[in-house]
Amino acid sequence: VCVSGGKDSLSLLHILLNLKAKAPIKFEIGAVTVDPQTPQYNPAPLIKYMASIGVKYYLESEDIIGKAKKCMQNNSICSFCSRMRRGIIYNCARTNGYNVIALGQHLDDLAESFMMSVLHNGLLRTMKANYVNDKGDVRVIRPLVYCREKAFKLIAEECKLPVIVDNCPACFAAPKERHRIKLMLAQQEHVFPNIYSSILKSMKPLMLKSDTEEAGGFDDLP
């Protein structure tokens, strides 16, 4: 499970731990965090927390932001960071014997990605719910794609999860495009209460279109 310290990934971890205790099949769960080595982000509290709940924890540290300043050219910081993290997470999974990577993006995240792709690239594209990487040795799943973000706010509050609020290394003072799209959708939801259901209906063919790897990275790890 990819854990940034945000409410979504921590909620996913606990959902899967609960499923593991009740599922008729056996599987092992580990958690991985990628530390981009920025002063704004401190995943240290997760080390003690993972030990307290008995989850194997892998903290991968790399100067992603430093490399982005040198190498990202015309790409956005989010796109570059996503690709870097994908490689680090794949390597961690292979090294430690895991064949499935679980990501915590929810319906709000997919809707935002969909709208960003339409508005800025003229493409009908969003994150996939389930696919296998190009090498065929790792499956990536997003179990929360039909769930709204507000559900995980409640879970985090009720379970008192150790949420790291500023868990995106690229969150500087200026608002990012994803945040602007989030505000736009929130405004439209007041006018059209079923907007997310409609967007989900539009996205489903894209989410299930192919069983092969996504063109981009992991997008924003929640």
Tab-separated table of C-alpha atoms in Angstrom:
chain	number	residue	atom	x	y	z
A	1	VAL	CA	0.000	0.000	0.000
A	2	CYS	CA	1.435	3.373	-1.006
A	3	VAL	CA	1.149	5.632	2.046
A	4	SER	CA	1.964	9.322	1.831
A	5	GLY	CA	0.494	10.047	5.244
A	6	GLY	CA	-2.695	11.517	3.786
A	7	LYS	CA	-6.166	10.520	4.980
A	8	ASP	CA	-6.917	8.527	1.821
A	9	SER	CA	-3.905	6.219	1.811
A	10	LEU	CA	-4.082	5.666	5.574
A	11	SER	CA	-7.796	4.837	5.271
A	12	LEU	CA	-7.039	2.393	2.440
A	13	LEU	CA	-4.401	0.693	4.560
A	14	HIS	CA	-6.885	0.091	7.380
A	15	ILE	CA	-9.605	-1.055	4.978
A	16	LEU	CA	-7.228	-3.655	3.525
A	17	LEU	CA	-6.078	-4.755	6.988
A	18	ASN	CA	-9.728	-5.287	7.922
A	19	LEU	CA	-10.311	-7.209	4.701
A	20	LYS	CA	-7.243	-9.364	5.340
A	21	ALA	CA	-8.645	-10.411	8.725
A	22	LYS	CA	-11.937	-11.566	7.158
A	23	ALA	CA	-11.063	-12.619	3.595
A	24	PRO	CA	-11.141	-16.318	2.626
A	25	ILE	CA	-7.783	-15.890	0.870
A	26	LYS	CA	-4.414	-15.150	2.436
A	27	PHE	CA	-2.276	-12.176	1.447
A	28	GLU	CA	0.412	-10.055	3.050
A	29	ILE	CA	0.258	-6.288	3.443
A	30	GLY	CA	3.166	-3.870	3.576
A	31	ALA	CA	3.305	-0.088	3.321
A	32	VAL	CA	5.742	2.119	1.425
A	33	THR	CA	6.360	5.855	1.619
A	34	VAL	CA	8.529	7.842	-0.783
A	35	ASP	CA	10.299	10.718	0.958
A	36	PRO	CA	11.286	13.384	-1.634
A	37	GLN	CA	13.682	14.976	0.886
A	38	THR	CA	11.958	18.335	1.204
A	39	PRO	CA	11.802	20.234	4.513
A	40	GLN	CA	8.014	20.633	4.134
A	41	TYR	CA	7.442	16.883	4.305
A	42	ASN	CA	8.250	14.724	7.317
A	43	PRO	CA	7.086	11.084	7.185
A	44	ALA	CA	8.946	10.146	10.397
A	45	PRO	CA	5.728	9.752	12.485
A	46	LEU	CA	4.647	6.948	10.163
A	47	ILE	CA	7.578	4.738	11.230
A	48	LYS	CA	6.345	4.418	14.817
A	49	TYR	CA	2.710	4.179	13.727
A	50	MET	CA	3.300	1.297	11.295
A	51	ALA	CA	5.206	-0.583	13.988
A	52	SER	CA	2.299	-0.064	16.410
A	53	ILE	CA	-0.218	-1.666	14.021
A	54	GLY	CA	2.148	-4.447	12.944
A	55	VAL	CA	2.604	-3.441	9.297
A	56	LYS	CA	5.897	-3.969	7.483
A	57	TYR	CA	7.034	-0.502	6.488
A	58	TYR	CA	9.437	0.654	3.796
A	59	LEU	CA	10.605	4.276	3.771
A	60	GLU	CA	12.262	5.110	0.452
A	61	SER	CA	14.151	8.416	0.409
A	62	GLU	CA	15.315	10.224	-2.718
A	63	ASP	CA	15.903	13.863	-3.696
A	64	ILE	CA	13.057	14.008	-6.216
A	65	ILE	CA	12.504	17.757	-6.064
A	66	GLY	CA	16.223	18.419	-6.542
A	67	LYS	CA	16.271	16.170	-9.607
A	68	ALA	CA	13.095	17.821	-10.901
A	69	LYS	CA	14.747	21.239	-10.901
A	70	LYS	CA	17.567	19.851	-13.042
A	71	CYS	CA	15.783	17.394	-15.327
A	72	MET	CA	12.062	17.967	-15.700
A	73	GLN	CA	12.321	20.344	-18.707
A	74	ASN	CA	8.777	21.214	-19.839
A	75	ASN	CA	6.984	18.700	-17.624
A	76	SER	CA	5.039	19.787	-14.560
A	77	ILE	CA	6.495	19.061	-11.126
A	78	CYS	CA	3.544	16.736	-10.437
A	79	SER	CA	4.152	14.725	-13.601
A	80	PHE	CA	7.900	14.404	-12.968
A	81	CYS	CA	7.418	13.480	-9.309
A	82	SER	CA	4.776	10.909	-10.223
A	83	ARG	CA	7.081	9.135	-12.668
A	84	MET	CA	9.972	9.139	-10.218
A	85	ARG	CA	7.821	7.712	-7.433
A	86	ARG	CA	6.441	5.042	-9.720
A	87	GLY	CA	9.936	3.721	-10.416
A	88	ILE	CA	10.881	3.795	-6.728
A	89	ILE	CA	7.676	2.016	-5.676
A	90	TYR	CA	7.995	-0.650	-8.379
A	91	ASN	CA	11.563	-1.338	-7.286
A	92	CYS	CA	10.535	-1.577	-3.621
A	93	ALA	CA	7.716	-3.999	-4.460
A	94	ARG	CA	9.978	-6.261	-6.535
A	95	THR	CA	12.817	-6.206	-4.015
A	96	ASN	CA	10.529	-7.223	-1.148
A	97	GLY	CA	8.375	-9.779	-2.964
A	98	TYR	CA	5.114	-7.868	-3.484
A	99	ASN	CA	3.160	-8.286	-6.735
A	100	VAL	CA	0.295	-5.826	-6.162
A	101	ILE	CA	0.541	-2.080	-5.514
A	102	ALA	CA	-2.535	-0.461	-3.942
A	103	LEU	CA	-3.101	3.271	-4.414
A	104	GLY	CA	-5.570	5.420	-2.501
A	105	GLN	CA	-7.084	7.636	-5.191
A	106	HIS	CA	-10.866	8.032	-4.901
A	107	LEU	CA	-13.657	9.220	-7.191
A	108	ASP	CA	-12.884	12.896	-6.573
A	109	ASP	CA	-9.269	12.341	-7.678
A	110	LEU	CA	-10.308	10.528	-10.863
A	111	ALA	CA	-12.872	13.208	-11.710
A	112	GLU	CA	-10.258	15.934	-11.258
A	113	SER	CA	-7.760	14.079	-13.467
A	114	PHE	CA	-10.465	13.575	-16.088
A	115	MET	CA	-11.376	17.266	-16.171
A	116	MET	CA	-7.727	18.361	-16.248
A	117	SER	CA	-7.070	16.074	-19.208
A	118	VAL	CA	-10.128	17.370	-21.084
A	119	LEU	CA	-9.501	21.047	-20.404
A	120	HIS	CA	-5.732	21.166	-20.870
A	121	ASN	CA	-4.892	18.324	-23.239
A	122	GLY	CA	-8.091	17.735	-25.175
A	123	LEU	CA	-7.981	14.061	-24.226
A	124	LEU	CA	-10.535	11.763	-22.606
A	125	ARG	CA	-8.281	10.169	-20.001
A	126	THR	CA	-8.171	9.445	-16.291
A	127	MET	CA	-6.483	7.049	-13.865
A	128	LYS	CA	-7.222	3.347	-14.253
A	129	ALA	CA	-8.800	1.229	-11.553
A	130	ASN	CA	-6.791	-1.928	-12.232
A	131	TYR	CA	-3.912	-2.672	-14.601
A	132	VAL	CA	-0.701	-4.659	-15.024
A	133	ASN	CA	2.618	-2.936	-15.663
A	134	ASP	CA	4.484	-3.355	-18.949
A	135	LYS	CA	6.763	-6.075	-17.566
A	136	GLY	CA	3.755	-8.039	-16.366
A	137	ASP	CA	5.103	-8.638	-12.864
A	138	VAL	CA	3.199	-5.996	-10.857
A	139	ARG	CA	-0.514	-5.216	-10.753
A	140	VAL	CA	-1.668	-1.734	-9.725
A	141	ILE	CA	-5.085	-1.361	-8.107
A	142	ARG	CA	-7.143	1.586	-6.883
A	143	PRO	CA	-9.812	0.049	-4.620
A	144	LEU	CA	-11.394	3.394	-3.686
A	145	VAL	CA	-12.331	4.674	-7.155
A	146	TYR	CA	-16.088	4.507	-6.478
A	147	CYS	CA	-15.843	6.300	-3.115
A	148	ARG	CA	-16.075	10.012	-2.392
A	149	GLU	CA	-13.314	11.884	-0.595
A	150	LYS	CA	-15.596	12.985	2.234
A	151	ALA	CA	-15.880	9.365	3.421
A	152	PHE	CA	-12.177	9.264	4.206
A	153	LYS	CA	-12.290	12.540	6.083
A	154	LEU	CA	-14.785	10.890	8.422
A	155	ILE	CA	-12.688	7.716	8.737
A	156	ALA	CA	-9.566	9.726	9.547
A	157	GLU	CA	-11.391	11.730	12.210
A	158	GLU	CA	-13.217	8.828	13.828
A	159	CYS	CA	-10.171	6.520	13.834
A	160	LYS	CA	-7.787	9.337	14.797
A	161	LEU	CA	-5.384	8.438	12.011
A	162	PRO	CA	-1.957	10.159	12.141
A	163	VAL	CA	-2.573	12.270	9.043
A	164	ILE	CA	0.303	14.322	7.673
A	165	VAL	CA	-1.618	17.335	6.393
A	166	ASP	CA	0.945	18.785	3.973
A	167	ASN	CA	1.903	15.490	2.344
A	168	CYS	CA	2.508	16.739	-1.222
A	169	PRO	CA	6.136	17.859	-1.747
A	170	ALA	CA	5.122	20.243	-4.529
A	171	CYS	CA	2.522	22.168	-2.504
A	172	PHE	CA	4.019	25.637	-2.392
A	173	ALA	CA	2.142	28.839	-1.586
A	174	ALA	CA	0.539	29.175	-5.034
A	175	PRO	CA	-2.584	27.063	-5.641
A	176	LYS	CA	-2.038	24.159	-8.030
A	177	GLU	CA	-4.205	23.334	-11.024
A	178	ARG	CA	-5.671	20.231	-9.371
A	179	HIS	CA	-6.864	22.417	-6.489
A	180	ARG	CA	-8.517	24.849	-8.921
A	181	ILE	CA	-10.333	21.975	-10.633
A	182	LYS	CA	-11.431	20.660	-7.212
A	183	LEU	CA	-12.948	24.057	-6.388
A	184	MET	CA	-14.665	24.222	-9.774
A	185	LEU	CA	-16.263	20.794	-9.302
A	186	ALA	CA	-17.335	21.673	-5.755
A	187	GLN	CA	-19.055	24.792	-7.057
A	188	GLN	CA	-20.812	22.835	-9.810
A	189	GLU	CA	-21.921	20.165	-7.331
A	190	HIS	CA	-24.040	22.782	-5.570
A	191	VAL	CA	-25.901	23.343	-8.851
A	192	PHE	CA	-25.834	19.719	-10.068
A	193	PRO	CA	-25.849	17.409	-6.998
A	194	ASN	CA	-25.364	14.296	-9.166
A	195	ILE	CA	-22.343	15.649	-11.028
A	196	TYR	CA	-19.939	13.000	-9.689
A	197	SER	CA	-22.305	10.190	-10.654
A	198	SER	CA	-22.477	11.631	-14.158
A	199	ILE	CA	-18.709	12.011	-14.411
A	200	LEU	CA	-18.234	8.443	-13.142
A	201	LYS	CA	-20.584	7.164	-15.860
A	202	SER	CA	-18.501	9.030	-18.449
A	203	MET	CA	-15.201	7.754	-17.047
A	204	LYS	CA	-16.003	4.068	-16.628
A	205	PRO	CA	-15.008	3.071	-20.183
A	206	LEU	CA	-11.707	4.936	-19.703
A	207	MET	CA	-11.046	3.357	-16.306
A	208	LEU	CA	-11.520	-0.126	-17.754
A	209	LYS	CA	-10.347	0.563	-21.327
A	210	SER	CA	-7.081	-1.360	-21.149
A	211	ASP	CA	-5.382	-3.802	-18.816
A	212	THR	CA	-1.949	-2.395	-19.632
A	213	GLU	CA	0.126	0.253	-17.917
A	214	GLU	CA	-0.923	3.887	-17.705
A	215	ALA	CA	0.878	6.365	-19.953
A	216	GLY	CA	1.779	8.613	-17.019
A	217	GLY	CA	2.892	7.943	-13.487
A	218	PHE	CA	0.836	7.304	-10.386
A	219	ASP	CA	-0.568	10.839	-10.557
A	220	ASP	CA	-0.938	12.328	-7.060
A	221	LEU	CA	-0.450	9.742	-4.323
A	222	PRO	CA	-2.964	10.612	-1.659
